[in-house]
Coordinates of C-alpha atoms in Angstrom, one line a residue:
Chain A
M264 CA -28.9 -15.1 -22.5
D265 CA -26.0 -12.9 -21.4
K266 CA -24.4 -14.2 -18.3
I267 CA -21.3 -14.0 -16.1
I268 CA -20.2 -17.2 -14.5
F269 CA -18.7 -17.4 -11.0
T270 CA -16.8 -20.5 -10.2
G271 CA -14.3 -21.9 -7.8
P272 CA -14.0 -24.5 -5.0
V273 CA -16.3 -24.9 -2.0
G274 CA -16.1 -22.0 0.4
A275 CA -14.3 -19.6 -2.0
G276 CA -17.1 -17.0 -1.8
K277 CA -19.0 -17.4 -5.0
T278 CA -22.5 -17.0 -3.5
T279 CA -21.2 -14.1 -1.4
A280 CA -19.6 -12.3 -4.4
I281 CA -22.7 -12.6 -6.5
G282 CA -24.7 -11.2 -3.6
A283 CA -22.3 -8.3 -3.3
I284 CA -23.2 -6.9 -6.7
S285 CA -26.6 -8.3 -7.7
E286 CA -29.9 -6.4 -7.4
T287 CA -31.5 -9.2 -5.4
P288 CA -30.1 -11.7 -3.0
P289 CA -29.0 -14.8 -4.9
V290 CA -31.4 -17.6 -5.3
G291 CA -29.6 -20.6 -4.1
T292 CA -29.8 -24.3 -4.1
D293 CA -27.9 -24.9 -0.9
V294 CA -28.5 -28.0 1.1
Q295 CA -26.9 -29.3 4.3
C296 CA -23.4 -30.5 3.8
T297 CA -23.1 -34.2 4.6
D298 CA -19.8 -35.2 3.0
Q299 CA -16.2 -34.2 3.9
Y300 CA -17.0 -30.5 3.2
R301 CA -19.3 -30.4 6.2
Q302 CA -16.4 -29.3 8.4
L303 CA -15.7 -26.5 6.0
K304 CA -19.2 -25.3 5.5
E305 CA -22.7 -26.0 6.9
K306 CA -24.3 -25.8 3.5
T307 CA -23.2 -26.3 -0.1
T308 CA -24.6 -25.4 -3.5
V309 CA -25.8 -28.4 -5.4
A310 CA -27.0 -26.8 -8.7
M311 CA -26.3 -23.1 -9.0
D312 CA -26.7 -19.7 -7.5
Y313 CA -28.5 -17.2 -9.5
S314 CA -29.1 -13.5 -9.5
Y315 CA -28.9 -10.7 -12.0
I316 CA -28.2 -7.0 -12.7
T317 CA -30.4 -4.9 -15.0
L318 CA -28.9 -2.6 -17.5
E319 CA -30.3 0.8 -18.4
D320 CA -32.0 -0.5 -21.5
G321 CA -33.7 -3.3 -19.5
T322 CA -31.3 -6.0 -20.5
R323 CA -30.7 -8.5 -17.8
I324 CA -27.1 -9.8 -17.1
H325 CA -27.5 -13.1 -15.4
L326 CA -25.0 -14.0 -12.7
Y327 CA -24.6 -17.7 -12.1
G328 CA -22.5 -19.4 -9.4
T329 CA -21.5 -22.9 -10.2
P330 CA -21.5 -25.6 -7.5
G331 CA -18.1 -25.9 -6.0
Q332 CA -17.9 -29.6 -5.5
E333 CA -16.4 -31.6 -8.3
R334 CA -19.2 -34.2 -8.2
F335 CA -21.5 -31.5 -9.6
S336 CA -19.1 -30.6 -12.4
F337 CA -21.6 -31.7 -15.0
M338 CA -23.4 -28.5 -14.2
W339 CA -20.3 -26.4 -15.2
N340 CA -20.6 -26.9 -19.0
I341 CA -24.3 -26.4 -18.9
L342 CA -24.0 -23.1 -17.0
T343 CA -21.2 -21.7 -19.2
Q344 CA -23.2 -22.0 -22.4
G345 CA -23.8 -18.4 -23.7
G346 CA -21.6 -16.9 -21.0
I347 CA -19.8 -13.6 -21.4
G348 CA -16.8 -14.5 -19.2
L349 CA -15.6 -16.3 -16.0
V350 CA -14.9 -15.1 -12.5
L351 CA -12.8 -17.7 -10.7
L352 CA -12.6 -17.4 -7.0
I353 CA -10.0 -19.3 -5.0
N354 CA -9.8 -19.6 -1.3
R355 CA -6.3 -18.9 -0.2
D356 CA -6.9 -20.6 3.1
H357 CA -7.0 -24.0 1.3
S358 CA -4.1 -26.4 1.7
D359 CA -3.1 -26.1 -2.0
P360 CA -4.9 -23.1 -3.5
I361 CA -2.6 -23.0 -6.5
A362 CA -3.5 -26.6 -7.5
Q363 CA -7.1 -25.6 -7.2
M364 CA -6.6 -22.6 -9.5
E365 CA -4.9 -24.9 -12.0
F366 CA -7.8 -27.4 -11.8
Y367 CA -10.4 -24.8 -12.5
L368 CA -8.4 -23.2 -15.3
D369 CA -8.1 -26.6 -17.0
A370 CA -11.8 -27.5 -16.3
F371 CA -13.0 -24.3 -18.0
K372 CA -10.2 -24.1 -20.6
D373 CA -12.4 -24.0 -23.6
F374 CA -14.7 -21.4 -22.2
I375 CA -11.8 -19.2 -21.1
N376 CA -10.2 -19.4 -24.6
E377 CA -13.5 -18.2 -26.1
T378 CA -14.1 -15.5 -23.6
G379 CA -11.9 -14.6 -20.7
V380 CA -11.3 -15.1 -17.0
V381 CA -10.4 -13.0 -13.9
I382 CA -9.1 -14.7 -10.7
G383 CA -10.0 -13.4 -7.3
I384 CA -8.1 -14.7 -4.3
T385 CA -10.3 -14.7 -1.2
R386 CA -9.5 -14.9 2.5
S387 CA -6.4 -13.0 2.0
G388 CA -6.5 -11.5 5.5
M389 CA -5.6 -14.8 7.0
D390 CA -2.0 -15.8 7.8
N391 CA -1.0 -18.1 5.0
N392 CA 2.1 -18.8 3.0
T393 CA 0.7 -18.5 -0.6
S394 CA 1.2 -15.0 -2.0
I395 CA -0.2 -13.4 -5.1
D396 CA 3.2 -13.7 -6.6
D397 CA 3.0 -17.5 -6.2
F398 CA -0.3 -17.6 -8.2
Q399 CA 1.3 -15.4 -10.8
Q400 CA 4.4 -17.5 -11.0
K401 CA 2.3 -20.5 -11.7
L402 CA 0.4 -18.7 -14.4
L403 CA 3.7 -17.6 -15.9
Q404 CA 4.8 -21.3 -16.0
R405 CA 1.5 -22.1 -17.8
Q406 CA 2.2 -19.1 -20.1
Q407 CA -1.0 -17.5 -19.1
I408 CA -1.4 -13.9 -18.0
F409 CA -4.7 -13.4 -16.3
P410 CA -5.8 -10.7 -13.8
V411 CA -5.2 -12.0 -10.3
F412 CA -6.4 -9.9 -7.4
E413 CA -6.8 -10.3 -3.7
V414 CA -10.4 -9.7 -3.0
D415 CA -13.0 -9.8 -0.2
A416 CA -16.0 -11.5 -1.6
R417 CA -18.2 -9.5 0.7
S418 CA -16.9 -6.2 -0.7
T419 CA -18.9 -4.7 -3.5
D420 CA -16.0 -2.6 -4.6
D421 CA -13.7 -5.6 -4.8
V422 CA -16.2 -7.7 -6.8
K423 CA -16.9 -4.8 -9.1
L424 CA -13.1 -4.5 -9.7
L425 CA -13.1 -8.2 -10.7
I426 CA -15.9 -7.6 -13.2
H427 CA -14.3 -4.4 -14.5
A428 CA -11.0 -6.3 -15.1
L429 CA -13.0 -9.1 -16.9
L430 CA -14.7 -6.5 -19.1
A431 CA -11.3 -5.0 -19.9
V432 CA -9.9 -8.4 -20.9
L433 CA -13.0 -9.1 -23.0
Q434 CA -12.7 -5.8 -24.9
V435 CA -9.2 -6.3 -26.0
Chain B
M287 CA 32.8 23.4 13.1
S288 CA 34.1 22.7 9.7
K289 CA 31.8 22.6 6.8
I290 CA 30.5 19.1 6.1
T291 CA 29.6 18.1 2.6
H292 CA 27.1 15.3 2.0
T293 CA 26.6 13.7 -1.3
L294 CA 23.6 11.9 -2.5
T295 CA 24.1 10.4 -5.9
I296 CA 22.2 8.2 -8.3
Q297 CA 24.1 7.6 -11.5
A298 CA 22.1 6.8 -14.5
S299 CA 23.7 3.6 -15.8
Q300 CA 22.9 0.0 -16.2
Q301 CA 23.2 -0.4 -12.5
P302 CA 22.3 2.7 -10.6
I303 CA 24.5 3.4 -7.6
I304 CA 23.5 5.3 -4.5
N305 CA 26.0 6.9 -2.1
V306 CA 24.1 8.0 0.9
Y307 CA 25.3 10.5 3.6
K308 CA 28.6 10.0 5.1
I309 CA 27.5 8.2 8.2
Y310 CA 30.4 8.9 10.5
Q311 CA 30.1 12.7 10.1
R312 CA 26.3 12.5 10.7
N313 CA 26.7 10.4 13.7
Y314 CA 29.3 12.8 15.2
L315 CA 26.9 15.7 14.7
K316 CA 24.1 13.7 16.1
K317 CA 26.1 12.9 19.2
L318 CA 26.9 16.5 19.8
F319 CA 23.4 17.6 19.5
V320 CA 22.0 14.7 21.6
M321 CA 24.4 15.8 24.4
S322 CA 23.5 19.4 24.3
M323 CA 19.7 19.1 23.8
E324 CA 17.6 19.6 26.8
I325 CA 13.9 20.0 27.1
K326 CA 12.7 23.4 28.4
I327 CA 9.9 23.3 30.8
A328 CA 7.6 26.1 32.0
V329 CA 5.5 25.4 35.1
T330 CA 2.8 28.1 35.4
T331 CA -0.4 28.9 37.3
L332 CA -0.2 25.9 39.6
S333 CA -1.4 25.9 43.2
E334 CA 1.3 25.6 45.9
E335 CA 0.5 22.0 46.5
D336 CA 0.5 21.0 42.8
S337 CA 3.8 22.9 42.3
K338 CA 5.4 20.8 45.1
I339 CA 4.2 17.6 43.5
I340 CA 5.5 18.6 40.0
S341 CA 8.8 19.6 41.5
S342 CA 9.1 16.3 43.3
A343 CA 8.3 14.4 40.1
L344 CA 10.8 16.5 38.1
Q345 CA 13.5 15.9 40.7
M346 CA 12.9 12.1 40.4
L347 CA 13.4 12.4 36.6
A348 CA 16.6 14.5 37.1
D349 CA 17.9 11.8 39.5
A350 CA 17.2 9.3 36.8
G351 CA 19.4 11.2 34.3
K352 CA 16.7 13.0 32.3
K353 CA 17.9 16.3 30.9
F354 CA 15.7 19.3 31.1
T355 CA 15.8 22.9 32.2
T356 CA 13.5 25.6 33.3
S357 CA 12.6 28.0 30.6
L358 CA 14.1 31.4 31.5
R359 CA 11.6 33.2 29.3
G360 CA 8.5 31.6 30.7
I361 CA 6.2 29.9 28.3
I362 CA 7.6 31.7 25.3
D363 CA 10.4 29.3 24.4
A364 CA 9.4 26.3 26.5
H365 CA 9.0 22.9 24.8
L366 CA 6.7 21.7 27.6
L367 CA 4.2 23.7 29.5
V368 CA 2.6 22.5 32.8
I369 CA -0.6 24.4 33.3
D370 CA -3.6 24.3 35.7
A371 CA -6.4 24.3 33.2
D372 CA -9.0 25.0 35.9
T373 CA -7.9 28.6 36.5
E374 CA -8.4 31.7 34.5
Q375 CA -4.7 32.3 34.4
G376 CA -4.2 28.8 33.2
D377 CA -6.7 29.2 30.4
H378 CA -4.9 32.4 29.4
A379 CA -1.5 30.6 29.3
L380 CA -3.1 27.9 27.2
Q381 CA -4.4 30.4 24.7
S382 CA -1.0 32.1 24.6
S383 CA 0.8 28.8 23.8
T384 CA 1.7 27.7 20.3
A385 CA 0.5 24.6 18.5
G386 CA 4.0 23.1 18.5
Q387 CA 4.4 23.3 22.3
V388 CA 3.4 20.3 24.4
K389 CA 0.9 21.2 27.1
L390 CA 0.5 19.1 30.2
L391 CA -2.8 20.2 31.7
L392 CA -3.9 19.5 35.2
A393 CA -7.6 19.5 35.2
T394 CA -10.7 18.2 36.9
S395 CA -12.5 17.5 33.6
P396 CA -11.2 15.7 30.5
A397 CA -9.3 17.8 27.9
S398 CA -7.9 16.9 24.5
G399 CA -6.3 18.4 21.5
K400 CA -3.1 18.4 19.5
N401 CA 0.0 18.2 21.7
I402 CA -2.2 18.2 24.8
V403 CA -1.9 15.7 27.6
A404 CA -4.4 16.0 30.4
V405 CA -4.0 14.7 33.9
K406 CA -7.0 14.5 36.2
K407 CA -6.7 16.1 39.6
P408 CA -5.7 15.3 42.2
I409 CA -2.3 14.5 40.8
E410 CA 0.0 11.9 42.2
I411 CA 3.8 12.0 42.2
Q412 CA 4.6 8.5 40.9
S413 CA 2.1 8.4 38.0
L414 CA 3.1 11.9 37.1
K415 CA 6.7 10.9 37.0
L416 CA 6.0 8.0 34.7
L417 CA 3.9 10.3 32.4
L418 CA 6.6 12.9 32.3
E419 CA 9.2 10.3 31.5
K420 CA 7.3 9.1 28.5
L421 CA 6.7 12.6 27.3
F422 CA 10.3 13.5 27.7
D423 CA 11.4 10.5 25.6
K424 CA 9.0 11.3 22.8
M425 CA 9.8 15.0 22.8
H426 CA 13.6 14.3 22.9
D427 CA 13.4 12.2 19.8
Q428 CA 11.4 14.8 18.0
L429 CA 13.8 17.5 19.1
V430 CA 16.8 15.6 17.8
R431 CA 15.1 14.9 14.5
T432 CA 14.1 18.6 14.0
T433 CA 17.6 19.8 14.9
M434 CA 19.3 17.4 12.5
M435 CA 17.1 18.7 9.7
Q436 CA 18.2 22.2 10.5
V437 CA 21.9 21.1 10.5
Q438 CA 21.4 19.4 7.2
T439 CA 20.0 22.6 5.7
E440 CA 22.7 24.8 7.1
H441 CA 25.4 22.5 5.8
K442 CA 24.2 22.7 2.3
V443 CA 23.8 19.2 0.8
E444 CA 25.5 18.9 -2.5
I445 CA 23.8 16.6 -4.9
Q446 CA 26.0 15.3 -7.7
Q447 CA 24.5 14.4 -11.0
S448 CA 24.2 12.1 -13.4
T449 CA 20.7 11.7 -12.1
S450 CA 19.9 13.0 -8.7
C451 CA 17.4 11.6 -6.1
K452 CA 14.6 14.1 -6.5
T453 CA 11.7 12.0 -5.4
M454 CA 10.9 9.3 -2.9
L455 CA 10.3 7.0 -5.8
Q456 CA 14.0 7.3 -6.8
V457 CA 15.1 6.7 -3.1
L458 CA 13.0 3.6 -2.9
L459 CA 14.1 2.3 -6.3
A460 CA 17.7 2.9 -5.4
A461 CA 17.3 0.8 -2.2
K462 CA 15.7 -2.0 -4.2
N463 CA 18.1 -2.0 -7.1
N464 CA 21.2 -1.7 -5.0
K465 CA 19.9 -4.0 -2.3
T466 CA 20.7 -1.6 0.5
V467 CA 19.0 -1.1 3.9
L468 CA 17.9 2.4 4.6
R469 CA 16.3 4.5 7.3
I470 CA 14.2 7.4 6.0
C471 CA 13.6 10.1 8.6
S472 CA 11.3 13.1 8.1
T473 CA 9.7 15.6 10.4
Q474 CA 6.2 14.8 9.2
F475 CA 6.3 11.0 9.4
P476 CA 7.6 8.3 11.7
D477 CA 10.9 6.7 10.6
V478 CA 10.6 4.2 7.8
F479 CA 13.0 1.3 7.2
I480 CA 13.7 -0.2 3.8
D481 CA 15.3 -3.6 3.3
G482 CA 16.3 -3.7 -0.3
T483 CA 17.8 -7.1 0.0
N484 CA 14.4 -8.7 0.3
N485 CA 12.0 -6.0 -0.8
S486 CA 10.6 -5.2 2.6
M487 CA 9.5 -2.1 4.2
A488 CA 8.8 -1.5 7.9
S489 CA 6.8 1.5 9.2
T490 CA 4.0 2.7 11.4
I491 CA 2.6 5.0 8.8
P492 CA -1.2 4.3 8.3
Q493 CA -2.2 3.2 4.8
T494 CA -4.1 6.5 4.4
E495 CA -0.9 8.5 4.8
V496 CA 1.3 6.6 2.4
V497 CA 0.5 9.0 -0.4
G498 CA 1.6 11.9 1.7
F499 CA 4.8 10.1 2.7
V500 CA 5.9 9.4 -0.9
K501 CA 5.0 12.8 -2.1
Q502 CA 6.8 14.8 0.5
P503 CA 9.7 17.0 -0.7
L504 CA 13.2 15.4 -0.2
D505 CA 14.3 18.6 1.5
N506 CA 12.5 17.4 4.6
V507 CA 14.0 14.0 4.4
V508 CA 17.2 12.4 5.8
V509 CA 18.3 9.0 4.6
D510 CA 20.6 6.8 6.5
Q511 CA 22.2 3.6 5.2
L512 CA 22.1 0.8 7.8
K513 CA 23.6 -2.6 8.1
S514 CA 21.4 -5.5 7.1
S515 CA 21.1 -6.8 10.6
E516 CA 19.8 -3.4 11.8
F517 CA 16.5 -3.7 9.8
A518 CA 15.3 -6.6 12.1
V519 CA 16.2 -4.6 15.2
H520 CA 14.5 -1.4 14.1
S521 CA 11.5 -3.0 12.5
N522 CA 10.5 -4.8 15.6
K523 CA 6.8 -4.2 16.4
M524 CA 6.3 -2.5 13.1
N525 CA 4.1 -3.4 10.2
I526 CA 6.4 -5.1 7.7
Q527 CA 5.1 -5.3 4.2
S528 CA 6.3 -5.7 0.7
L529 CA 8.3 -2.7 -0.6
H530 CA 6.4 -3.2 -3.9
N531 CA 3.2 -1.8 -2.4
T532 CA 4.8 1.5 -1.6
L533 CA 6.9 1.5 -4.8
W534 CA 3.7 1.2 -6.8
V535 CA 2.1 4.2 -5.0
A536 CA 5.3 6.2 -5.2
A537 CA 5.5 5.6 -9.0
I538 CA 1.8 6.6 -9.6
E539 CA 2.1 9.7 -7.4
C540 CA 5.6 10.9 -8.1
S541 CA 6.2 10.1 -11.8
N542 CA 4.3 13.1 -13.1
G543 CA 4.5 11.7 -16.6
Q544 CA 8.3 11.4 -16.5
L545 CA 9.7 8.1 -17.7
L546 CA 12.1 6.3 -15.4
P547 CA 15.8 6.4 -16.6
D548 CA 16.8 3.7 -19.1
N549 CA 13.3 3.4 -20.5
S550 CA 11.9 4.4 -23.8
L551 CA 8.6 5.1 -25.4
D552 CA 9.7 3.2 -28.4
I553 CA 10.9 -0.2 -27.1
P554 CA 8.3 -2.9 -27.2
I555 CA 7.2 -4.1 -23.8
K556 CA 4.7 -6.5 -22.3
L557 CA 3.2 -7.2 -19.0
R558 CA 4.7 -10.2 -17.2
A559 CA 1.7 -10.4 -14.9
W560 CA -1.3 -8.2 -13.9
P561 CA -0.8 -5.7 -11.0
N562 CA -2.8 -6.5 -7.9
F563 CA -5.2 -3.6 -8.3
T564 CA -7.3 -4.3 -5.2
R565 CA -4.3 -3.5 -3.0
N566 CA -2.8 -0.8 -5.1
S567 CA -4.0 2.6 -6.0
F568 CA -5.2 2.7 -9.6
K569 CA -7.4 4.4 -12.1
P570 CA -9.9 2.7 -14.4
E571 CA -7.8 3.3 -17.5
Y572 CA -5.1 1.2 -15.9
L573 CA -7.2 -1.9 -16.4
Q574 CA -7.4 -1.1 -20.1
L575 CA -3.7 -0.6 -20.3
A576 CA -3.0 -3.9 -18.4
A577 CA -5.4 -5.8 -20.6
I578 CA -3.6 -4.6 -23.8
L579 CA -0.1 -5.1 -22.5
A580 CA -1.0 -8.6 -21.1
K581 CA -2.0 -9.6 -24.6
Q582 CA 0.7 -8.3 -26.8
A583 CA 4.1 -6.6 -26.8
I584 CA 3.9 -3.0 -28.1
T585 CA 5.7 0.3 -27.5
L586 CA 4.3 2.9 -25.2
S587 CA 3.7 5.2 -28.2
Q588 CA 1.6 2.5 -29.8
L589 CA -0.2 1.9 -26.6
Q590 CA -1.2 5.5 -26.5
Q591 CA -2.5 5.4 -30.0
L592 CA -4.4 2.1 -29.4
S593 CA -5.9 3.0 -26.1
G594 CA -6.5 6.7 -26.3
V595 CA -5.3 7.1 -22.7
P596 CA -3.2 10.2 -22.2
L597 CA 0.5 9.6 -22.4
K598 CA 1.1 10.9 -18.9
E599 CA -1.1 8.3 -17.4
I600 CA 0.5 5.6 -19.5
I601 CA 3.9 6.6 -18.3
N602 CA 2.8 6.7 -14.6
F603 CA 1.3 3.2 -15.0
Y604 CA 4.4 1.9 -16.8
N605 CA 6.7 3.3 -14.2
A606 CA 4.7 1.6 -11.5
A607 CA 4.6 -1.7 -13.3
H608 CA 8.3 -1.4 -14.0
A609 CA 9.1 -0.6 -10.4
V610 CA 7.5 -3.8 -9.2
D611 CA 9.1 -6.0 -11.9
L612 CA 6.0 -6.6 -14.0
I613 CA 7.4 -5.4 -17.3
D614 CA 9.3 -7.5 -19.8
K615 CA 11.1 -5.6 -22.6
V616 CA 10.8 -7.5 -25.8
E617 CA 13.9 -7.6 -28.0
K618 CA 12.5 -8.5 -31.3
D619 CA 10.7 -6.2 -33.6
T620 CA 7.0 -6.4 -33.1
N621 CA 5.7 -4.4 -36.1
E622 CA 3.4 -7.4 -36.9
P623 CA 0.3 -7.4 -34.7
A624 CA 0.1 -10.2 -32.2
A625 CA -2.1 -13.2 -32.9
T626 CA -5.4 -12.5 -31.2
K627 CA -8.9 -13.9 -31.0
P628 CA -11.3 -12.5 -33.6
A629 CA -12.3 -9.0 -32.7
I630 CA -15.5 -8.7 -30.7
S631 CA -18.6 -7.5 -32.5
A632 CA -19.8 -3.9 -32.0
Q633 CA -22.9 -5.3 -30.4
K634 CA -20.9 -7.3 -27.8
K635 CA -18.7 -4.3 -27.2
G636 CA -21.7 -2.2 -26.6
L637 CA -23.0 -4.7 -24.1
L638 CA -19.8 -4.7 -22.2
V639 CA -19.8 -0.9 -22.0
K640 CA -23.4 -1.0 -20.7
I641 CA -22.4 -3.5 -18.0
A642 CA -19.5 -1.2 -16.9
L643 CA -21.8 1.8 -16.7
R644 CA -24.4 -0.2 -14.8
L645 CA -21.8 -1.1 -12.2
G646 CA -20.5 2.4 -12.1
L647 CA -17.1 1.4 -13.5
G648 CA -14.9 3.7 -15.5
K649 CA -16.2 6.1 -18.2

């Protein structure tokens, strides 16, 4: 099963990004938020989001969005099995988006080493202090050079660019 | 007036130096022209009543110190035409005017067009006076700018070499490398302010016109060096952004396959970080180049062999990445290939190509 995994914290735009490029609206497993995230979002994904794109020869590329909350992290390893690569979305509006980026890069370290990752920074229109340079500085400290782009998860072009960069990384 | 020589120099060295125009000479010239420049107005085809209102409004402006004069040759050489658009004669005067002349139309129905300002009848002295005041200020600035350009051309700018400023890319790079503050004036675009001390740029140029700005010939451009404190003053109410955004565009658009000075096709280089492609202009092949350079240090010649991308595009990409400090030059010899993951299978590669095609990406 060929699949691209979308991951990132709650509210980063995973479901939205999948919807921006998939052929059908993502099938979700969203339920009412009852924990501390309820102020951030009304609903949250508890298992996965799913949609797909179909290639010319009929092959389906499955698009999976992981649940953002850490308590559902047991799903992350399950979902990455057989995956082609990882799209990590980080919400720049968070109080410490760089720490979040590090967390997910560590959580998916093995999968990233086997395949590849591209990082999309969402909510970049907001006034906030964390710049793309800050994310890249942290990656430099970690001796990692990954694509990091400011994206709008609602924008088909932006999400396609993320996938394109991921494909370029995978082909090298 | 004695001949004034201006020098604009960029010396190709470890640390390029820029000497911009001699400011005191330019300011002297500017003062002369500001004093002597008056806006010429032609008032034509108005009714007696409207003529009186216009005259009163103009008198109020004259009392406030605004400089203007009545065009002695009618509409031919006037900067500003005041026309009654509801009359046949007014329509004829409008047709006879040139695109560069500003037309203030008095009309009962709305009108619009380039350099056209419409005032609905009946006209009123106070509001007309305010409108004329704004028009005068705008036209005056434009007049000064255009006349300074003419002076510059007449006084024959000498450009000394080692390497001259031939493109906007070089002007911007010089400001960044020398940490200078510049004002860039041109007839086609609003003034742009560069703060090379902290890589900032202030302008009102829309994003859609940045390419035009960076590609304009330097013949139409005047560059002033300012004090650091002047950037904050001039950039008030302007959009301030990172200079890197415009440097990237300038490098892509102005390089034309020419490598920046002090760079070589045969020195191993590596990307320090990926460019932010969603906010910068790019071509699909740049993703491929970035992916390779992020993974290993190779020369541009080797990159061309490995990627198959035309050398001109590689150089344009390299110049852009270099201009925004994304390139590391690697000292040691990298004849040995960098350690990599096992090569992907042909089947996998085929799958990736199909995904790219499905999403309409690249080739």
